[in-house]
């Protein structure tokens, strides 16, 4: 094992919790963006769901591949915040 | 039953393509007891193999619809590549005639001495 | 690529594989069997081994079952019509006491005697995506986690593979076992990569709404709304309604749908809210001849017979999603492709198994006695050969249990499932407590059990391979017997080879084997 146990645990928690949450948030964010671009709601949802399943493995690989987990952590936070604010901005898109 | 006869040539086509690709590699040439190929020859053969793969894809799509054809091609691709690898592992000598044929000089050009394996 | 990154990927590949490999193997094994779920059903339910009817039954002949569903206040009732994989029709509905399903004789329209088994479509197929853990949908979440890990494993595997092109066709059967295992792992991993990735990805998209519930809730008032809209089932969005309404003639209603389709047959007829004022009748067009699950559903009101909806052709994104689910569900009828899926699925199983074994071989010399090694050793034995043995025990119990058998109040169908789990548990215990020679003994067990299953099928039903292969409608049974026999032979060969290898190892300087208890 190349890393200390504490760091590894941190990475695992960051991928399982933060990575999932960030993926879910970017799923919502992207779907709202697509709806704002004029795509019907069902297609926007389906498309961003499929993309979310591609995004999540990339995030996992990033967390484990990055030398320090500060960068992924910051980006995940930003995505989560953006994903939770998006519904208020796009609420007329419903 | 006659409808199933299409799959045999399709599989053979893919099998040949992978056999050609494998036999441009140094380790497999050594296993079949043949000399290395020249760079040019190897490149030419890889081109032929790629053409065979694409030909099989178009054939599969023409024969079935695009969905079935594509899936069939992708599935047979894995299967044929696996067969080539297993046969090369167990009895490489059955590929020797093909390997010798690949090294045979074409009438106008001669293989040059310099060789390398780009895939390595 | 920097070595640090590659080492990190190697670490990720190793440990996510070791931790989730057992779940992944179970998913892939059950998925591979599900490719032939209807065929296995016929093997497990001898009463349904019938020749196809020359003429299709009128839909009204299923009326008695529909009336039962109305009396049971079922939320839905449906009938799956015979097709070229299955000559019997089957009706399903849910009553207060649970799901009810019956097979219907394609000629007389009578209900066939119940074998008392869940079969492949009731046990093996749901196992593939729920692991039969119902608590809080935990099973589906575990499957999701494992599938995500599978995608990560595929990508990280490609990254850490140093010579992916140079060793594209490399397989050295005469090398030492560690090298051989790695060769096999690379071979099945790299050459089957398109299959692993596409099947895992499409599986994830099928259960997508389950895995992102909060996202769906933000976009839709209810997750059901999204499901209905994405699957052209919006006509199901109705209020419960009042009971006591009639259901119009299914045949008369079908004439309209038939006209819209230009003469195609439906694969399923659904009556939603049967006997209620808001009832619906829906005809699902058969999609046997294409990969895309088109969901060409024509819906009528079940009280008036009035046409409610007929969806337009799906737009590209929805079509892409239905292509993915179609290629995962394999509802189409294409025998060559179906066998290809089966073989490639076995290839995926082989990749997972060799990955596990490679992990052990590369650590056996250094840490054979440690607790962690012993744990993984037992885990891998139970999850690789163990699940195969358990599945065979499930088949054998199906042939051995008498019809209507029950022990301690457990029904016959549940007894078969108990057999599966008890045998599976036993293989884990075997792996943990007696690891010496585990692979030889479990391979031998597979060989004996598989042959036994095929022989028991002959003894209990009289359908021996020569008989089944000479009748087209019995090919599914014959095919399953032949696969069992072939598997038995292969397992026997493996056991003999392994035993011989072990003998050679004892004459040579021995490597330390695990402690015996």
PDB file of N, CA and C in Angstrom, chain C residues 40 56 79 92 100 119 164 203 234 251 256 266 291 307 312 375-376 447-448 458:
ATOM      1  N   UNK C  40     -34.468 -22.095 -19.154  1.00  0.00           N
ATOM      2  CA  UNK C  40     -34.286 -22.749 -17.850  1.00  0.00           C
ATOM      3  C   UNK C  40     -35.642 -22.956 -17.182  1.00  0.00           C
ATOM      4  N   UNK C  56     -53.251 -19.279 -32.577  1.00  0.00           N
ATOM      5  CA  UNK C  56     -53.190 -18.534 -31.317  1.00  0.00           C
ATOM      6  C   UNK C  56     -54.560 -18.526 -30.658  1.00  0.00           C
ATOM      7  N   UNK C  79     -51.006 -10.670 -19.392  1.00  0.00           N
ATOM      8  CA  UNK C  79     -50.768 -11.984 -19.990  1.00  0.00           C
ATOM      9  C   UNK C  79     -49.632 -11.856 -20.994  1.00  0.00           C
ATOM     10  N   UNK C  92     -50.209 -13.044 -15.031  1.00  0.00           N
ATOM     11  CA  UNK C  92     -49.662 -12.585 -13.757  1.00  0.00           C
ATOM     12  C   UNK C  92     -50.580 -11.527 -13.171  1.00  0.00           C
ATOM     13  N   UNK C 100     -49.231 -13.636  -8.093  1.00  0.00           N
ATOM     14  CA  UNK C 100     -49.803 -14.881  -8.589  1.00  0.00           C
ATOM     15  C   UNK C 100     -49.413 -15.002 -10.049  1.00  0.00           C
ATOM     16  N   UNK C 119     -38.309 -20.793 -10.570  1.00  0.00           N
ATOM     17  CA  UNK C 119     -37.694 -20.889 -11.885  1.00  0.00           C
ATOM     18  C   UNK C 119     -36.619 -19.838 -12.070  1.00  0.00           C
ATOM     19  N   UNK C 164      -0.530  -3.402 -23.385  1.00  0.00           N
ATOM     20  CA  UNK C 164      -1.856  -3.844 -23.803  1.00  0.00           C
ATOM     21  C   UNK C 164      -1.860  -4.347 -25.241  1.00  0.00           C
ATOM     22  N   UNK C 203     -26.743  -1.711 -17.932  1.00  0.00           N
ATOM     23  CA  UNK C 203     -27.410  -2.155 -16.714  1.00  0.00           C
ATOM     24  C   UNK C 203     -27.637  -1.006 -15.761  1.00  0.00           C
ATOM     25  N   UNK C 234     -47.611   6.892 -19.933  1.00  0.00           N
ATOM     26  CA  UNK C 234     -48.289   7.967 -19.203  1.00  0.00           C
ATOM     27  C   UNK C 234     -49.767   7.684 -18.976  1.00  0.00           C
ATOM     28  N   UNK C 251     -60.593  -8.984 -27.307  1.00  0.00           N
ATOM     29  CA  UNK C 251     -60.398  -9.238 -28.736  1.00  0.00           C
ATOM     30  C   UNK C 251     -60.887  -8.072 -29.582  1.00  0.00           C
ATOM     31  N   UNK C 256     -58.551  -2.902 -32.971  1.00  0.00           N
ATOM     32  CA  UNK C 256     -58.131  -1.518 -33.245  1.00  0.00           C
ATOM     33  C   UNK C 256     -56.611  -1.392 -33.211  1.00  0.00           C
ATOM     34  N   UNK C 266     -49.280  -8.652 -30.361  1.00  0.00           N
ATOM     35  CA  UNK C 266     -48.692  -8.075 -29.149  1.00  0.00           C
ATOM     36  C   UNK C 266     -47.852  -9.131 -28.435  1.00  0.00           C
ATOM     37  N   UNK C 291     -33.305  -4.607 -31.832  1.00  0.00           N
ATOM     38  CA  UNK C 291     -32.663  -4.494 -30.527  1.00  0.00           C
ATOM     39  C   UNK C 291     -33.419  -3.489 -29.657  1.00  0.00           C
ATOM     40  N   UNK C 307     -59.930   4.467 -27.599  1.00  0.00           N
ATOM     41  CA  UNK C 307     -58.474   4.587 -27.753  1.00  0.00           C
ATOM     42  C   UNK C 307     -57.963   5.789 -26.962  1.00  0.00           C
ATOM     43  N   UNK C 312     -45.950   8.421 -30.360  1.00  0.00           N
ATOM     44  CA  UNK C 312     -45.207   8.599 -31.618  1.00  0.00           C
ATOM     45  C   UNK C 312     -43.855   7.904 -31.503  1.00  0.00           C
ATOM     46  N   UNK C 375      -9.352 -15.187   4.756  1.00  0.00           N
ATOM     47  CA  UNK C 375     -10.688 -14.626   4.539  1.00  0.00           C
ATOM     48  C   UNK C 375     -11.000 -14.561   3.044  1.00  0.00           C
ATOM     49  N   UNK C 376     -10.049 -13.981   2.284  1.00  0.00           N
ATOM     50  CA  UNK C 376     -10.283 -13.833   0.847  1.00  0.00           C
ATOM     51  C   UNK C 376     -10.333 -15.197   0.172  1.00  0.00           C
ATOM     52  N   UNK C 447     -18.668 -30.930 -11.127  1.00  0.00           N
ATOM     53  CA  UNK C 447     -18.755 -31.952 -12.160  1.00  0.00           C
ATOM     54  C   UNK C 447     -19.839 -32.976 -11.822  1.00  0.00           C
ATOM     55  N   UNK C 448     -19.826 -33.456 -10.560  1.00  0.00           N
ATOM     56  CA  UNK C 448     -20.800 -34.475 -10.177  1.00  0.00           C
ATOM     57  C   UNK C 448     -22.221 -33.907 -10.196  1.00  0.00           C
ATOM     58  N   UNK C 458     -33.675 -36.567 -16.791  1.00  0.00           N
ATOM     59  CA  UNK C 458     -34.060 -37.739 -17.569  1.00  0.00           C
ATOM     60  C   UNK C 458     -34.943 -38.646 -16.707  1.00  0.00           C
TER      61      UNK C 458
END
